[in-house]
Short mmCIF file of C-alpha atoms in Angstrom, two decimals:
data_model
loop_
_atom_site.label_atom_id
_atom_site.label_comp_id
_atom_site.label_asym_id
_atom_site.label_seq_id
_atom_site.Cartn_x
_atom_site.Cartn_y
_atom_site.Cartn_z
CA MET A 1 -35.83 -2.51 18.01
CA ALA A 2 -36.48 -5.38 20.42
CA VAL A 3 -33.54 -7.52 21.43
CA SER A 4 -35.69 -10.59 20.76
CA GLU A 5 -35.97 -9.72 17.05
CA LYS A 6 -34.77 -12.49 14.74
CA LYS A 7 -31.27 -12.16 13.38
CA GLY A 8 -32.57 -12.37 9.82
CA ASN A 9 -34.21 -8.99 10.37
CA MET A 10 -31.16 -7.31 11.91
CA ASP A 11 -31.04 -3.58 11.31
CA ALA A 12 -27.95 -3.00 9.14
CA SER A 13 -27.74 0.65 10.17
CA THR A 14 -27.62 -0.33 13.86
CA GLU A 15 -24.92 -2.89 13.15
CA GLU A 16 -22.88 -0.27 11.26
CA ARG A 17 -23.31 2.21 14.13
CA ILE A 18 -21.92 -0.37 16.53
CA LYS A 19 -18.94 -1.14 14.27
CA ALA A 20 -18.23 2.56 13.73
CA ALA A 21 -18.38 3.15 17.48
CA ALA A 22 -16.12 0.15 18.08
CA ARG A 23 -13.52 1.48 15.63
CA THR A 24 -13.56 4.82 17.44
CA VAL A 25 -13.25 3.37 20.94
CA PHE A 26 -10.71 0.67 20.01
CA THR A 27 -8.61 3.38 18.32
CA LYS A 28 -8.70 5.63 21.39
CA LYS A 29 -8.29 2.98 24.10
CA GLY A 30 -6.95 -0.15 22.43
CA TYR A 31 -8.53 -3.58 22.74
CA GLN A 32 -7.55 -4.35 26.33
CA ALA A 33 -8.84 -1.11 27.86
CA THR A 34 -12.09 -1.03 25.90
CA LYS A 35 -15.31 -2.13 27.60
CA VAL A 36 -18.48 -3.13 25.74
CA ARG A 37 -20.31 -0.40 27.65
CA ASP A 38 -17.86 2.14 26.14
CA ILE A 39 -18.87 1.04 22.65
CA ALA A 40 -22.57 1.15 23.54
CA ALA A 41 -22.16 4.68 24.89
CA GLU A 42 -20.27 5.81 21.77
CA ALA A 43 -23.00 4.32 19.54
CA ASP A 44 -25.70 5.81 21.84
CA ILE A 45 -27.55 2.50 22.05
CA ASN A 46 -28.45 0.00 24.78
CA LEU A 47 -25.67 -2.29 26.01
CA SER A 48 -27.86 -5.34 25.41
CA LEU A 49 -28.08 -4.48 21.71
CA VAL A 50 -24.30 -4.60 21.34
CA ASN A 51 -24.26 -8.01 23.01
CA TYR A 52 -27.13 -9.15 20.79
CA TYR A 53 -25.40 -8.20 17.56
CA PHE A 54 -21.85 -9.28 18.41
CA ARG A 55 -22.05 -11.45 21.58
CA SER A 56 -18.70 -10.32 22.96
CA LYS A 57 -16.02 -7.67 22.73
CA GLU A 58 -13.71 -10.22 21.14
CA LYS A 59 -16.15 -11.02 18.32
CA LEU A 60 -16.76 -7.32 17.70
CA PHE A 61 -13.02 -6.68 17.57
CA GLN A 62 -12.60 -9.54 15.09
CA PHE A 63 -15.27 -8.01 12.84
CA VAL A 64 -13.66 -4.58 12.96
CA MET A 65 -10.13 -5.93 12.48
CA ALA A 66 -11.17 -8.13 9.55
CA GLU A 67 -12.87 -5.17 7.88
CA ILE A 68 -9.83 -2.93 8.28
CA VAL A 69 -7.32 -5.57 7.15
CA GLU A 70 -9.46 -6.36 4.11
CA LYS A 71 -9.45 -2.71 3.06
CA LEU A 72 -5.76 -2.20 3.81
CA ILE A 73 -4.39 -5.37 2.25
CA THR A 74 -6.57 -6.99 -0.42
CA THR A 75 -6.49 -4.33 -3.15
CA VAL A 76 -2.82 -3.63 -2.55
CA THR A 77 -1.81 -7.28 -2.95
CA LEU A 78 -3.66 -7.37 -6.27
CA ILE A 79 -1.70 -4.32 -7.42
CA LEU A 80 1.64 -5.70 -6.21
CA ASN A 81 1.09 -9.02 -7.99
CA ASN A 82 -0.15 -7.60 -11.28
CA GLU A 83 2.59 -8.66 -13.70
CA GLN A 84 1.35 -6.22 -16.33
CA LEU A 85 2.32 -3.16 -14.25
CA SER A 86 5.74 -1.56 -13.97
CA VAL A 87 7.31 -0.67 -10.62
CA GLN A 88 6.37 2.97 -11.12
CA GLN A 89 2.76 2.14 -12.00
CA LYS A 90 2.46 0.00 -8.90
CA VAL A 91 3.85 2.77 -6.70
CA GLU A 92 1.34 5.22 -8.17
CA GLN A 93 -1.60 2.85 -7.71
CA VAL A 94 -0.64 1.85 -4.15
CA ALA A 95 -0.20 5.50 -3.14
CA ASN A 96 -3.54 6.42 -4.71
CA HIS A 97 -5.35 3.52 -3.05
CA TYR A 98 -4.04 4.27 0.43
CA ILE A 99 -4.55 8.03 0.21
CA ASN A 100 -8.14 7.53 -0.98
CA LEU A 101 -8.78 4.94 1.74
CA LEU A 102 -7.25 6.94 4.59
CA LEU A 103 -8.94 10.21 3.66
CA VAL A 104 -12.24 8.37 4.21
CA ASN A 105 -10.97 6.30 7.17
CA PRO A 106 -8.36 8.50 8.93
CA ASP A 107 -8.54 6.40 12.13
CA PHE A 108 -7.13 3.26 10.45
CA PRO A 109 -3.40 4.05 10.91
CA LEU A 110 -3.67 4.79 14.64
CA PHE A 111 -5.89 1.74 15.15
CA MET A 112 -3.33 -0.53 13.47
CA VAL A 113 -0.34 1.05 15.25
CA ASN A 114 -2.01 0.56 18.64
CA GLU A 115 -2.79 -3.07 17.91
CA ILE A 116 0.64 -3.84 16.42
CA PHE A 117 2.31 -2.57 19.60
CA ALA A 118 -0.22 -4.57 21.62
CA GLY A 119 0.99 -7.71 19.86
CA THR A 120 -1.55 -8.14 17.04
CA ASP A 121 -0.15 -9.67 13.83
CA GLU A 122 -3.34 -9.60 11.77
CA LEU A 123 -1.81 -7.52 8.96
CA LEU A 124 0.69 -10.27 8.14
CA LYS A 125 -1.40 -13.27 9.13
CA ASP A 126 -1.78 -16.40 6.98
CA ASN A 127 -0.80 -15.79 3.35
CA ARG A 128 -0.76 -11.99 3.53
CA LYS A 129 2.96 -11.84 4.30
CA ASN A 130 3.86 -13.90 1.23
CA ALA A 131 1.38 -12.01 -0.93
CA ILE A 132 3.29 -8.81 -0.11
CA PHE A 133 6.91 -9.74 0.57
CA GLN A 134 7.10 -12.42 -2.11
CA SER A 135 5.00 -10.44 -4.56
CA HIS A 136 5.82 -9.71 -8.18
CA PHE A 137 6.62 -6.16 -7.03
CA PHE A 138 9.36 -7.41 -4.70
CA LYS A 139 10.72 -9.61 -7.47
CA GLN A 140 10.89 -6.55 -9.73
CA LEU A 141 12.71 -4.59 -7.03
CA ALA A 142 15.11 -7.50 -6.37
CA ALA A 143 15.95 -7.61 -10.09
CA LEU A 144 16.61 -3.88 -10.12
CA HIS A 145 18.77 -4.22 -7.01
CA LYS A 146 20.78 -7.02 -8.62
CA GLU A 147 21.27 -4.93 -11.76
CA GLY A 148 22.52 -2.00 -9.67
CA LYS A 149 19.49 0.14 -10.57
CA LEU A 150 18.23 0.18 -6.99
CA SER A 151 20.84 1.09 -4.39
CA ILE A 152 18.70 0.17 -1.37
CA GLN A 153 17.13 -3.12 -0.28
CA PRO A 154 13.55 -3.68 -1.60
CA ILE A 155 12.20 -3.66 1.97
CA GLN A 156 13.62 -0.15 2.43
CA LEU A 157 11.71 1.12 -0.59
CA MET A 158 8.51 -0.52 0.65
CA MET A 159 8.90 1.04 4.10
CA ASN A 160 9.49 4.42 2.50
CA LEU A 161 6.35 4.07 0.40
CA ILE A 162 4.25 3.13 3.43
CA GLY A 163 5.80 5.90 5.52
CA PHE A 164 5.18 8.55 2.85
CA VAL A 165 1.46 7.69 2.89
CA VAL A 166 0.74 6.77 6.51
CA MET A 167 2.88 9.19 8.53
CA PRO A 168 0.92 12.35 7.60
CA PHE A 169 -2.30 10.74 8.87
CA LEU A 170 -0.64 9.83 12.18
CA ALA A 171 0.73 13.38 12.50
CA ARG A 172 -2.49 15.10 11.42
CA PRO A 173 -4.03 15.60 14.91
CA LEU A 174 -0.79 17.17 16.20
CA LEU A 175 -0.44 19.41 13.15
CA GLU A 176 -4.06 20.59 13.28
CA ARG A 177 -4.12 21.13 17.07
CA ASN A 178 -1.07 23.35 16.80
CA LYS A 179 -2.41 25.13 13.70
CA VAL A 180 0.54 24.04 11.56
CA VAL A 181 -2.11 22.77 9.17
CA LYS A 182 -5.34 24.78 9.05
CA PRO A 183 -8.79 23.11 8.86
CA GLY A 184 -9.46 22.01 5.30
CA GLU A 185 -5.80 22.12 4.26
CA PHE A 186 -4.94 18.50 4.99
CA THR A 187 -6.88 17.01 2.10
CA ALA A 188 -5.26 19.43 -0.32
CA LEU A 189 -1.84 18.49 1.03
CA MET A 190 -2.58 14.81 0.51
CA GLU A 191 -3.80 15.48 -3.04
CA GLU A 192 -0.45 17.14 -3.71
CA ARG A 193 1.33 14.28 -1.96
CA ARG A 194 -0.23 11.64 -4.21
CA MET A 195 1.63 13.28 -7.11
CA LEU A 196 4.88 13.70 -5.15
CA ILE A 197 5.22 10.16 -3.77
CA PRO A 198 5.87 8.49 -7.15
CA ILE A 199 8.47 11.17 -7.90
CA TRP A 200 10.22 10.55 -4.57
CA ILE A 201 10.21 6.79 -5.11
CA LYS A 202 11.44 7.18 -8.68
CA GLY A 203 14.36 9.18 -7.28
CA MET A 204 15.50 6.03 -5.43
CA LEU A 205 15.81 4.18 -8.73
CA LYS A 206 18.79 4.70 -11.00
#
C-alpha cells in the first residue's frame, strides 16, 4: 500500500497489525524505551507506514492505552453500578469478565503494571475513579461493613478480587518456563478459578 493513499481508504488490517505490534513492544520495553522502528519491525512493515497511520509514538501509545483501558474499565463499571445485582452476583460477573478478557489478551496486566510504575494514571483518570470507588458496589460493601457483616474495609475486598484474577496472568510466564504449569493447563486452571473466586470472596462476608 502506498504511503500517499488517502486516509479514507486506510487498510484496517494494517492498522490492527501496528496496534498489536505496539502492544507487544510497549509491554516488553515500556513507553520510554520503545522506538517507532521497534514497532515497525514487530509488525514487519515499513517505518513510514507506522508514521503515516499514527504520526508519532505518543499518538500510537494513546490509541493502545485507550483501547486497553476501555476493555478493562467500561464493562466493569457497568457491573459495579448495576443496582439490580447483589454483591455476590457482581463478584461473579467481574471475575468472569476479567478472566475472559485476559485469556484473550494475556499481555494487558504486564502492560498496565509497567505503565503504572512509570507514572501513568490512565486507569483512574477523569471519572473512572469515582465510577469504581464510589460505585453502588462500594456502597453495598460499606453497608455490610457497618452492619458487621464484612470484617475488612471495602478496598481490601476489591484488591483481593483484582489480585485473584490478575496475579495468575502475571505469574504465568514464570510458571510455564519452570514447568510448574504445563502447556495447555493454564486455561483449565483459570476456568476452575472463575468458580473459586466467588467462593473465596463470599468467605470474607459474614
